[in-house]
mmCIF file of C-alpha atoms in Angstrom:
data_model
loop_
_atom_site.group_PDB
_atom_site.id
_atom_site.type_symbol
_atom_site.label_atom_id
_atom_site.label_comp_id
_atom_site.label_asym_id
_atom_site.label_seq_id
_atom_site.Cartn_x
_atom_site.Cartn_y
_atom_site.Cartn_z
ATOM 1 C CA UNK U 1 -23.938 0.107 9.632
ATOM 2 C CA UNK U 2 -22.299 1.111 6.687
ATOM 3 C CA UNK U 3 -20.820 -0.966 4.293
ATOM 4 C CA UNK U 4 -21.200 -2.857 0.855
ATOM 5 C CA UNK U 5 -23.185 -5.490 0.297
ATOM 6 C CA UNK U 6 -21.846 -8.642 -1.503
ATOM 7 C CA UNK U 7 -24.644 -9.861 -3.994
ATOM 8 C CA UNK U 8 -27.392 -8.705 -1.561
ATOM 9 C CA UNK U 9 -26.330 -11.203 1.185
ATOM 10 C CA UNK U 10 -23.388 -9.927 3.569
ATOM 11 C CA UNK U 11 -21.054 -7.353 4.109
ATOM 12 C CA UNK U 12 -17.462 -7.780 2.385
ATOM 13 C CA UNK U 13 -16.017 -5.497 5.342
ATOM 14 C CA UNK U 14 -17.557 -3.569 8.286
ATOM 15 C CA UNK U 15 -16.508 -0.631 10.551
ATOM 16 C CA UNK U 16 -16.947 -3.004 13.299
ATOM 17 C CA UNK U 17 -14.704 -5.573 11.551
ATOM 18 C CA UNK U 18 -12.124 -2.737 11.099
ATOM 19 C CA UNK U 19 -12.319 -1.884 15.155
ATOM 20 C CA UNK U 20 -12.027 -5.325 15.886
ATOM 21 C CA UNK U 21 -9.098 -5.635 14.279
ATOM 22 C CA UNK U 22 -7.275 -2.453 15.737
ATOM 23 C CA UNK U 23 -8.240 -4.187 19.280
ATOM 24 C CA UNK U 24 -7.116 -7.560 18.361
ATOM 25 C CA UNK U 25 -3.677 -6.027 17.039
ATOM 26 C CA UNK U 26 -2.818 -3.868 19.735
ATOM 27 C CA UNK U 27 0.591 -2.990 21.031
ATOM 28 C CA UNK U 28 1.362 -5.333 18.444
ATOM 29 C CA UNK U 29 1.281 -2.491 15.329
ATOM 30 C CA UNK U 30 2.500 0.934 15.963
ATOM 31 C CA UNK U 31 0.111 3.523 15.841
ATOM 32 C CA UNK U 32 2.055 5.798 13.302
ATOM 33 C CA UNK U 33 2.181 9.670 13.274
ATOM 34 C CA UNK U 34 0.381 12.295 11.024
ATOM 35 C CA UNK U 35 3.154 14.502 9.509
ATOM 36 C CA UNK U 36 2.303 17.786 8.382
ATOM 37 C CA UNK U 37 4.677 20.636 7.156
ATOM 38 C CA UNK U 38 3.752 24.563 6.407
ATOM 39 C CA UNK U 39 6.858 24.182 3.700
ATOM 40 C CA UNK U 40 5.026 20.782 1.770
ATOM 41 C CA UNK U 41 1.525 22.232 2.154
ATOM 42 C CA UNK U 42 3.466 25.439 -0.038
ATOM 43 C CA UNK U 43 5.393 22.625 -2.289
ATOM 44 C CA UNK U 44 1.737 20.563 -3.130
ATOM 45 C CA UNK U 45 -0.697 23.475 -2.672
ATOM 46 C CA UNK U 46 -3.338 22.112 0.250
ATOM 47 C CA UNK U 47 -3.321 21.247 3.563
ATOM 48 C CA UNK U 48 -2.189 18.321 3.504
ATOM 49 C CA UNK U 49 -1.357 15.563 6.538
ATOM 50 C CA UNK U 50 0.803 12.373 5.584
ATOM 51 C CA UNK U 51 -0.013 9.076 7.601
ATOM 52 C CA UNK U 52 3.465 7.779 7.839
ATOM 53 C CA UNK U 53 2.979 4.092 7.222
ATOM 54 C CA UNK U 54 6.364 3.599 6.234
ATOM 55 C CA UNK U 55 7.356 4.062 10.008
ATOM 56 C CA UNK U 56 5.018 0.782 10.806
ATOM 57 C CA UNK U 57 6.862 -1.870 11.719
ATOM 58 C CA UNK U 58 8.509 -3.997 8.514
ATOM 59 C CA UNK U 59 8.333 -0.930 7.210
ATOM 60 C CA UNK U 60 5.284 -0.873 5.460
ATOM 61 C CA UNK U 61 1.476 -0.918 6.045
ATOM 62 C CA UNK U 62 1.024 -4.391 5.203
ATOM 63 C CA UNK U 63 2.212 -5.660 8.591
ATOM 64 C CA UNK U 64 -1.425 -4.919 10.107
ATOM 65 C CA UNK U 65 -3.189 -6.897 7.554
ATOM 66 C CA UNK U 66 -0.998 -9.778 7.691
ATOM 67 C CA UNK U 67 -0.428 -10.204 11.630
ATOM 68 C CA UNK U 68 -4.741 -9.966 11.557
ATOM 69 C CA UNK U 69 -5.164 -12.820 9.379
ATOM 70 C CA UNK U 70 -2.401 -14.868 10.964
ATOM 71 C CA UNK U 71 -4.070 -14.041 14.424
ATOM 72 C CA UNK U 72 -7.402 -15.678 13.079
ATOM 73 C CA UNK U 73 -5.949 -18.945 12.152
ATOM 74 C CA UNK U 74 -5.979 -22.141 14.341
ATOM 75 C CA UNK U 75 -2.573 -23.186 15.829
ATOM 76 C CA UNK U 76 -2.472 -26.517 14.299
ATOM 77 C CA UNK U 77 -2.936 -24.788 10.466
ATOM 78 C CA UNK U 78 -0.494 -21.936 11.596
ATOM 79 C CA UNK U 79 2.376 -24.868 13.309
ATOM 80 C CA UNK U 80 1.826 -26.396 9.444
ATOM 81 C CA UNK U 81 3.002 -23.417 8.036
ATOM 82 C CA UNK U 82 1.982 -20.346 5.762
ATOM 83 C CA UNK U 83 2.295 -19.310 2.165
ATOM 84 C CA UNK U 84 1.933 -15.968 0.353
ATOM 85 C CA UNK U 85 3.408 -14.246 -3.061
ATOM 86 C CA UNK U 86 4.360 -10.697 -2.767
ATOM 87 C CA UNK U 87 6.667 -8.399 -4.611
ATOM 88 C CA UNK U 88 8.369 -7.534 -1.585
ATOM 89 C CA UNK U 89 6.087 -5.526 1.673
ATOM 90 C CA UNK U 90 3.676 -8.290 2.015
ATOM 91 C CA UNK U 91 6.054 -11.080 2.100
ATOM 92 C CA UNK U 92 8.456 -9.007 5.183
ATOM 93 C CA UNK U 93 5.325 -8.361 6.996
ATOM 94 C CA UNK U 94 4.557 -12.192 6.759
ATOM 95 C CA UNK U 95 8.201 -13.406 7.808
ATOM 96 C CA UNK U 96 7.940 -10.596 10.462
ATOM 97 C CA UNK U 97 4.368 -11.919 11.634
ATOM 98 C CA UNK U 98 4.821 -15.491 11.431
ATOM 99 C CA UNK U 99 8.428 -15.368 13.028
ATOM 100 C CA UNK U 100 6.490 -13.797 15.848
ATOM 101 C CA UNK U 101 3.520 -16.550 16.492
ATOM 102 C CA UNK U 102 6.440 -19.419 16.058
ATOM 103 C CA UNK U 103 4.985 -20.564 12.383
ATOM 104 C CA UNK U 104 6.940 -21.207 9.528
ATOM 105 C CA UNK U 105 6.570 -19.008 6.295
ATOM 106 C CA UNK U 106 7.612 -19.315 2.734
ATOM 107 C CA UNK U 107 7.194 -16.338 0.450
ATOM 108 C CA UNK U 108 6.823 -16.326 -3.355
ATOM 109 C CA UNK U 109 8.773 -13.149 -4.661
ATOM 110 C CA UNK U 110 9.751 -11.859 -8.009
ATOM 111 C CA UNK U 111 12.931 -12.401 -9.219
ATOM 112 C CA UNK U 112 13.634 -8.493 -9.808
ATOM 113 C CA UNK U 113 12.694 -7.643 -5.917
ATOM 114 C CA UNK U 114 14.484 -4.721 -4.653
ATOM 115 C CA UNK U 115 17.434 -6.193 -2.452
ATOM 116 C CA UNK U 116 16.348 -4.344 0.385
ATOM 117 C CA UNK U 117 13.116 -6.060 0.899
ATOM 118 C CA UNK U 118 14.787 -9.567 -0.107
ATOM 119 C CA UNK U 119 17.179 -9.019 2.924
ATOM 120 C CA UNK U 120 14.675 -7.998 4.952
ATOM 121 C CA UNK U 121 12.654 -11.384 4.295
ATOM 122 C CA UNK U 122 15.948 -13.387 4.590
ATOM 123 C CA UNK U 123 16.818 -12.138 7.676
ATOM 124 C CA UNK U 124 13.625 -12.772 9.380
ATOM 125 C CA UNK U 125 14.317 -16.843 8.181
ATOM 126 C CA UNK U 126 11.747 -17.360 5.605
ATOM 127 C CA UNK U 127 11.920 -19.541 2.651
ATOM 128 C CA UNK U 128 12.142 -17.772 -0.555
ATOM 129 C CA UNK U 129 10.589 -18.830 -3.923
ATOM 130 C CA UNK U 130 11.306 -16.853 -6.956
ATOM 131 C CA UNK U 131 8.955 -16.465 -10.161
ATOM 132 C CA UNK U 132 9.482 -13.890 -13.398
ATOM 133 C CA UNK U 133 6.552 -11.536 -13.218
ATOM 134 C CA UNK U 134 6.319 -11.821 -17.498
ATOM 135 C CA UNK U 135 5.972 -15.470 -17.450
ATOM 136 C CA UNK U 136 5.058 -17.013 -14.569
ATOM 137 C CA UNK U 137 1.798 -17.576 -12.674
ATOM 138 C CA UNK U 138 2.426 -16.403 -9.331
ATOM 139 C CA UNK U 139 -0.969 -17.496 -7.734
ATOM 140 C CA UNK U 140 -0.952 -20.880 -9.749
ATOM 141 C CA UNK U 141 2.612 -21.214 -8.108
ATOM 142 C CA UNK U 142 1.530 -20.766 -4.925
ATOM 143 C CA UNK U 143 -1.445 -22.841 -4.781
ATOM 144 C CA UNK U 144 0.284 -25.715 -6.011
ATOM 145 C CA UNK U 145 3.198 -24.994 -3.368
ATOM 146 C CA UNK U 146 0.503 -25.027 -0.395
ATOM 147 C CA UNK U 147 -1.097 -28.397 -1.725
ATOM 148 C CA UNK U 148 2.242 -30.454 -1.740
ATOM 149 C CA UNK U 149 3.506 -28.620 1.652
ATOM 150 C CA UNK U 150 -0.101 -28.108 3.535
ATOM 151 C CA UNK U 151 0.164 -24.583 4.113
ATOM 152 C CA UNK U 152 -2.341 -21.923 4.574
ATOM 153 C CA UNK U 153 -1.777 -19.219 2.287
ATOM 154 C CA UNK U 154 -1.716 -15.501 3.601
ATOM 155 C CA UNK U 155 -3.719 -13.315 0.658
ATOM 156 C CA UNK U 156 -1.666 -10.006 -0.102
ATOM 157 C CA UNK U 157 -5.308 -8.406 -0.505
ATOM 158 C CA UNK U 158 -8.197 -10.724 -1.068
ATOM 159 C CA UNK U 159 -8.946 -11.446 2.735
ATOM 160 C CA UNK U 160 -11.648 -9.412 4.888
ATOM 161 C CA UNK U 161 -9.243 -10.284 7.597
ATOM 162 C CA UNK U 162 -6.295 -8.721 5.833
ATOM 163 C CA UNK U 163 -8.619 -5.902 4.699
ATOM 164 C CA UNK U 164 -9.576 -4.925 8.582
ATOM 165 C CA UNK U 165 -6.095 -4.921 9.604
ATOM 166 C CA UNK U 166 -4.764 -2.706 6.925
ATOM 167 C CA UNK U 167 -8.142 -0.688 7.347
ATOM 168 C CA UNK U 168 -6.944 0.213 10.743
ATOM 169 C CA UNK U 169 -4.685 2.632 8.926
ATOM 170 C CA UNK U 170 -7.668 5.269 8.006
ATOM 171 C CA UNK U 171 -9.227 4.116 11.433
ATOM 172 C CA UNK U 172 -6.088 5.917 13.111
ATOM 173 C CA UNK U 173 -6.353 8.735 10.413
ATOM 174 C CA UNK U 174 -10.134 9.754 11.249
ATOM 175 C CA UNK U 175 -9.446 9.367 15.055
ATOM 176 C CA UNK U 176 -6.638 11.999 14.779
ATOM 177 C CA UNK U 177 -7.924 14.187 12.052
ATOM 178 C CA UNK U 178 -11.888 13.834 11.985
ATOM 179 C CA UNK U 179 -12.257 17.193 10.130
ATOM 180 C CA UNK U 180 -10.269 15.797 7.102
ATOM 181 C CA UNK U 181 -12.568 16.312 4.081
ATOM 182 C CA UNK U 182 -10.877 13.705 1.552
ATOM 183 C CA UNK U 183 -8.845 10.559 2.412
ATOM 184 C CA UNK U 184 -6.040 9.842 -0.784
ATOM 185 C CA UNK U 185 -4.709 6.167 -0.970
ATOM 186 C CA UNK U 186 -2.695 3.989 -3.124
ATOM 187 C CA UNK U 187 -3.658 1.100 -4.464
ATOM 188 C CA UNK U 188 -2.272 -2.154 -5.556
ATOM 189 C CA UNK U 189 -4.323 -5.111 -4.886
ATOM 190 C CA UNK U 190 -6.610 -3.076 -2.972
ATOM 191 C CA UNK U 191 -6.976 -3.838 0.735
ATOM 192 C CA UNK U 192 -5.543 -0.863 1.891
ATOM 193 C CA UNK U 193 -7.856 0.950 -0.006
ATOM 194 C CA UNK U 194 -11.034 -1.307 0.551
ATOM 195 C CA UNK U 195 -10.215 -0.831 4.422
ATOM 196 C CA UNK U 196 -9.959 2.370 4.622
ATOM 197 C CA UNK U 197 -12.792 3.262 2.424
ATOM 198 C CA UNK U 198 -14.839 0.849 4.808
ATOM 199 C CA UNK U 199 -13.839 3.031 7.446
ATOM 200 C CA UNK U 200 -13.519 6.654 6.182
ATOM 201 C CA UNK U 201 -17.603 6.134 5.019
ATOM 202 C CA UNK U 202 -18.466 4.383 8.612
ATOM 203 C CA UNK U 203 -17.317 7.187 10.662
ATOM 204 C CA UNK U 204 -18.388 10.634 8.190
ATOM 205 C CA UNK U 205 -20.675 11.165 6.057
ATOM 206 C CA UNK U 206 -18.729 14.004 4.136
ATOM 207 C CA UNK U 207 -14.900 12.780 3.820
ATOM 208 C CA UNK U 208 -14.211 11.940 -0.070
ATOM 209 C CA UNK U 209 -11.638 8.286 -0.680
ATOM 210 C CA UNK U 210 -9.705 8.982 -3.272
ATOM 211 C CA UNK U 211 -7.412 6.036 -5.061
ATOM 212 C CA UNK U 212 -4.252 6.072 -6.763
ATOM 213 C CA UNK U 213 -2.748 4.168 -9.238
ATOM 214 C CA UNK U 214 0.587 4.727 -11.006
ATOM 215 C CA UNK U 215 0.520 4.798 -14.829
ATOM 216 C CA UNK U 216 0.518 1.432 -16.753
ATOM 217 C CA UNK U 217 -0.353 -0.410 -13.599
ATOM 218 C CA UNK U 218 -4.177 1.443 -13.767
ATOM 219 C CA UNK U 219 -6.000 -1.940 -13.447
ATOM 220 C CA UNK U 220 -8.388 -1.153 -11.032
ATOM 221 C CA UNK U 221 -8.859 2.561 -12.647
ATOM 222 C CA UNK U 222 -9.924 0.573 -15.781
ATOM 223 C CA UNK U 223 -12.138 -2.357 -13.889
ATOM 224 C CA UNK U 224 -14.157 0.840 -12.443
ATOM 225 C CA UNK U 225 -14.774 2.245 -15.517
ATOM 226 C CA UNK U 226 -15.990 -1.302 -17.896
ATOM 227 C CA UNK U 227 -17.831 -2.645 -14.239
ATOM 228 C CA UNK U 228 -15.964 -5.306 -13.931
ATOM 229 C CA UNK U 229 -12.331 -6.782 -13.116
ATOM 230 C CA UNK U 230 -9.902 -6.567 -15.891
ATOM 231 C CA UNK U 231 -6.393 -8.156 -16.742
ATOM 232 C CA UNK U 232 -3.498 -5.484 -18.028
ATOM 233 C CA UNK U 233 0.065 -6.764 -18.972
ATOM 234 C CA UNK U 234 2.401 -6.577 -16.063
ATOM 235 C CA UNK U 235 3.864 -2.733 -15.644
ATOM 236 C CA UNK U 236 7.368 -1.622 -15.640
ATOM 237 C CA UNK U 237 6.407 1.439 -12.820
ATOM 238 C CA UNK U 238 8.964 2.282 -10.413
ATOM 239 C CA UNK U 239 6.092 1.596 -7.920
ATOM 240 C CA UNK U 240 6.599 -1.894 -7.847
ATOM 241 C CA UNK U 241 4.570 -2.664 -4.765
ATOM 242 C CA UNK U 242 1.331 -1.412 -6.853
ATOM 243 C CA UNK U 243 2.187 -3.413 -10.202
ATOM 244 C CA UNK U 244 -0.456 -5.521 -9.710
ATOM 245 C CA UNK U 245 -2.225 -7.228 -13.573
ATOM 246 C CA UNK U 246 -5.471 -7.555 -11.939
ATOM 247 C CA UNK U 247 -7.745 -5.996 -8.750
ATOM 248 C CA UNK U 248 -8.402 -8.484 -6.049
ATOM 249 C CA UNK U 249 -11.954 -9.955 -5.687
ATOM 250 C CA UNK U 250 -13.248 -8.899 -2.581
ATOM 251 C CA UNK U 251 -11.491 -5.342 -2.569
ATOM 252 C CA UNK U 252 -12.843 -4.674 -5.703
ATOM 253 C CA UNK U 253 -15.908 -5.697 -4.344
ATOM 254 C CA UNK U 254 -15.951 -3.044 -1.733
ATOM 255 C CA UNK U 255 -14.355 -0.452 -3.661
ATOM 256 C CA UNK U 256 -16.626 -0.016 -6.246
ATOM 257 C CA UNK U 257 -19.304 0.755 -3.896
ATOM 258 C CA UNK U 258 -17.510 2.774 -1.574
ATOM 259 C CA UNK U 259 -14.433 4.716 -3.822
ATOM 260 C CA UNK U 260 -15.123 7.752 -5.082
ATOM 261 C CA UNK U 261 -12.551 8.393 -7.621
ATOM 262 C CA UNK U 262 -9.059 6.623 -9.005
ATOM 263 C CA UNK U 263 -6.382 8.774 -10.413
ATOM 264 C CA UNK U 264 -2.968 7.689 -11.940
ATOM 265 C CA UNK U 265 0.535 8.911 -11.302
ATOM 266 C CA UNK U 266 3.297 9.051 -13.502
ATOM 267 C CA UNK U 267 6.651 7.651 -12.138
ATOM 268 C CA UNK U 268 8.193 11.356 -12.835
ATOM 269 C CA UNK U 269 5.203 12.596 -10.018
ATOM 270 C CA UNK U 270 6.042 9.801 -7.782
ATOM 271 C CA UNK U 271 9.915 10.135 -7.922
ATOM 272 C CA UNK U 272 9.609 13.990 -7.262
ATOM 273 C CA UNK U 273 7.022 13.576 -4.258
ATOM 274 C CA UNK U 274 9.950 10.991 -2.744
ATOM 275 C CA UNK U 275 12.407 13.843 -2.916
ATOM 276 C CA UNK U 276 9.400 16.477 -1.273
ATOM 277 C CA UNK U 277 9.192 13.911 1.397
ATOM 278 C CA UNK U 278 12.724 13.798 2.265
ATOM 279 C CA UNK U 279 13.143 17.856 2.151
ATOM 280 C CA UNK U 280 10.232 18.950 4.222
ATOM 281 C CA UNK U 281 9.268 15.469 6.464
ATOM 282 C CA UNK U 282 12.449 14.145 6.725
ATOM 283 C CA UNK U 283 11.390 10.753 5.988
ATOM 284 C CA UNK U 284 12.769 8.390 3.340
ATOM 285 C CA UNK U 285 9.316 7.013 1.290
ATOM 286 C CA UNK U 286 9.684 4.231 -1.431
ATOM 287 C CA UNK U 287 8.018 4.767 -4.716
ATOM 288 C CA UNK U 288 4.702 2.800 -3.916
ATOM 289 C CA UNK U 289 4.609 4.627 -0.623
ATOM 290 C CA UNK U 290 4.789 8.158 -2.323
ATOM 291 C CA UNK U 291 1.856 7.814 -5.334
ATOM 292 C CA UNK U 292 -1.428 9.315 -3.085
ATOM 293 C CA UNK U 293 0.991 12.478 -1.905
ATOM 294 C CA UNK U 294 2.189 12.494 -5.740
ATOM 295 C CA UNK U 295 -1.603 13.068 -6.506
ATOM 296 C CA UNK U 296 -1.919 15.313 -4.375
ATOM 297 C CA UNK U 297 1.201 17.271 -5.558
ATOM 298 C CA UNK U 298 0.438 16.903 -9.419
ATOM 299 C CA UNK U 299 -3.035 18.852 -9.229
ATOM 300 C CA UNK U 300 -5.230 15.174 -9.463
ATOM 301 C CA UNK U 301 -6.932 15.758 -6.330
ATOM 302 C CA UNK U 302 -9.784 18.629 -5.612
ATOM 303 C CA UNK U 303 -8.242 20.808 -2.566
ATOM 304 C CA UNK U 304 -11.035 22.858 -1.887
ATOM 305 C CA UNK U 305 -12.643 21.071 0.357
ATOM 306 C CA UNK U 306 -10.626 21.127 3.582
ATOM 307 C CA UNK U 307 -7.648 19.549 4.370
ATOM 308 C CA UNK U 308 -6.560 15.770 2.738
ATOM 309 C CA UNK U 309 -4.717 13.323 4.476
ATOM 310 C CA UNK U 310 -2.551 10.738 2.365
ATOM 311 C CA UNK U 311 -0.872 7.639 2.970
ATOM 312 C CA UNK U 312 2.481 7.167 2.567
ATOM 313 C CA UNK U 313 2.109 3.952 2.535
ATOM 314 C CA UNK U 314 5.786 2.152 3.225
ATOM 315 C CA UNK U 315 9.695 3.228 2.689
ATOM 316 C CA UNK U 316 11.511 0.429 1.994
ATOM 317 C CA UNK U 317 13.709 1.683 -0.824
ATOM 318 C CA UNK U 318 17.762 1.595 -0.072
ATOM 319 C CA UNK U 319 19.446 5.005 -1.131
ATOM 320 C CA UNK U 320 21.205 4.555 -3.765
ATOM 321 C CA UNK U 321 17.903 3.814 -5.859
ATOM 322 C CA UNK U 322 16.047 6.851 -4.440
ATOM 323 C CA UNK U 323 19.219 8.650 -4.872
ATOM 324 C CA UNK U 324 19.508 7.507 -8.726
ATOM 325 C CA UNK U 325 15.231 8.109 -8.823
ATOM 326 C CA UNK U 326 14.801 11.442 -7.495
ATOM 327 C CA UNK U 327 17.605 12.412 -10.263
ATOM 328 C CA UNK U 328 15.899 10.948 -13.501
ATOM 329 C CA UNK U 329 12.891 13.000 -12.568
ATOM 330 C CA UNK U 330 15.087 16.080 -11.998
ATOM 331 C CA UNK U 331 16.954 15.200 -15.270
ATOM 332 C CA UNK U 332 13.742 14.443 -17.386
ATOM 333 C CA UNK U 333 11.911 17.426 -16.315
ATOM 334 C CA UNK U 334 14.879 19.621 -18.005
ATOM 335 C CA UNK U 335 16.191 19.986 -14.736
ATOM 336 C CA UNK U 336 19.898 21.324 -15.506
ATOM 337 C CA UNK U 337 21.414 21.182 -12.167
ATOM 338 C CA UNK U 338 23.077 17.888 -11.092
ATOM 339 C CA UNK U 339 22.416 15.758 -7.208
ATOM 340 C CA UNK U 340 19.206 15.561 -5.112
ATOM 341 C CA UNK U 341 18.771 19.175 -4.316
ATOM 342 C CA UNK U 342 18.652 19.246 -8.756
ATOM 343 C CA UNK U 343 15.737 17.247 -8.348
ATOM 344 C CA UNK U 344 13.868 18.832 -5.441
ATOM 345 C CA UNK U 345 14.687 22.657 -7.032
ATOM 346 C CA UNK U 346 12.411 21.368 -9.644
ATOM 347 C CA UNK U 347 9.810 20.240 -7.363
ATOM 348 C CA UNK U 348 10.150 23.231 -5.174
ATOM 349 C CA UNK U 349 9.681 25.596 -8.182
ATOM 350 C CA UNK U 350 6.874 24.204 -9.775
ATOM 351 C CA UNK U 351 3.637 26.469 -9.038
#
């Protein structure tokens, strides 16, 4: 079985851990559609088919990481109560999960969280716990939090159990599209990727992973490249949900055995590919969610190959901030006409 061994002893993550997990979560996760348009393949320039993650439920991938860790833990620890810091996907899908299995959750979030994903957690009757992402330690923060209170924390990332679940994403992908030559996915702390990179290699022996990172928040580009996990000031990318300082242990881990390149976006690509999404999917994708189809768009990815599928990996971003996004691209690319259909001439007309 294919995999990466962790300091010659075990597997981090397995395709049979990954299979598990899509059993185990069930009806529970929806199993989202591959998008495809004749009119985006023209726009980007490949084949390209979109796994449309941001129609999971909480909007986002993270849901089928989180509910697959939560699922593993024993009543008595989940009745006690559950823990994790997030900048906004992973603590919904949390507040979502454990609403569902009865437990209570608290979620440490930034203090600049987009107000969509703050009402979203609200409303699903979490407690919230706000930290500044220049000065505080948000892992310190919630390890002390879970001492005092006795709750389990719920890693964003660094959890086989939440890197199966999310891994079920390019599980879905290579049962629907097994002729896909190359498999593009963001990452922030790197589950997402680390699963489906487990997965993509486990079922072909030809299909490329490809990574994406936006620009200043390139910490696990950089890690790759020295060999080993590296700290970068916090970013100020529009893609908050991959801002991450540092890669995650045990994605890391995986990915550096099993990745076969990282490219970086730059919030210009990503706000444009938002606007592409809307004009020829007809689905609303947040920043984060739009950086492996921005790749794919901006040249960074090798297209002759076959066709790619990308994740879009989540679209919770309220309108007025795509709105006011997808217009500073059009406006900083010289673009001289005014609105959304400014910004997506621009796309449109790039060759």
């Amino acid at each position: 079985m294919r995999g990466l061994r962790d300091q010659g002893r075990k597997l981090v993550i397995t395709g049979e851990d990954i299979r598990k997990a899509a059993t185990r979560l069930g009806s529970r996760t929806t199993r989202t559609p591959l998008l495809a348009s004749p009119e985006l393949d023209a726009a980007v320039g490949a084949s390209v088919l979109c796994k449309a993650e941001n129609l999971q439920r909480t909007g986002a991938f993270k849901f089928r990481g989180v509910l697959n860790h939560l699922l593993a833990i024993p009543e008595r620890e989940l009745a006690q109560g559950v823990i994790a810091a997030s900048s906004g996907n992973h603590a919904h899908a949390l507040a979502v999960a454990a609403k569902m299995l009865d437990a209570p959750a608290t979620v440490v979030i930034p203090q600049d969280v987009p107000q969509i994903k703050l009402a979203a957690v609200q409303r699903h009757g979490a407690k919230v716990v706000y930290y500044d992402r220049l000065r505080d330690d948000r892992d310190a923060l919630v390890a002390e939090l879970a001492a005092d209170e006795g709750l389990t924390v719920v890693p964003s990332a660094n959890s086989a159990r939440v890197m199966a679940g999310a891994g079920t994403v390019g599980l879905e992908i290579l049962q629907d599209a097994p002729d896909i030559s190359t498999l593009v996915v963001p990452i922030g702390g790197g589950g997402l990727a680390a699963g489906c990179a487990t997965i993509a290699k486990d079922m072909s022996d030809s299909v490329r992973v490809i990574g994406v990172e936006p620009a200043g928040a390139d910490d696990t580009a950089l890690s790759l490249r020295l060999g080993h996990r590296v700290v970068i000031p916090p970013s100020k990318t529009i893609a908050d949900g991959l801002g991450h300082t540092s890669p995650s242990p045990q994605p890391f881990a995986v990915l550096r055995g099993l990745l076969d390149d990282v490219v970086v976006v730059d919030d210009d690509a990503i706000s444009e590919t938002m606007a592409l999404c809307l004009e020829h999917l007809k689905v609303l994708i947040e920043p984060s969610g739009a950086c492996a189809l921005a790749a794919v768009a901006a040249n960074l990815v090798p297209t002759g190959r076959g066709r790619i599928a990308a994740v879009l990996s989540g679209g919770n971003v309220d309108w007025p901030t795509f709105r006011r996004l997808v217009d500073l691209a059009g406006e900083r690319r010289g673009n001289e006409l005014s609105g959304m259909h400014g910004a997506w001439a621009t796309v449109s007309d790039r060759p």
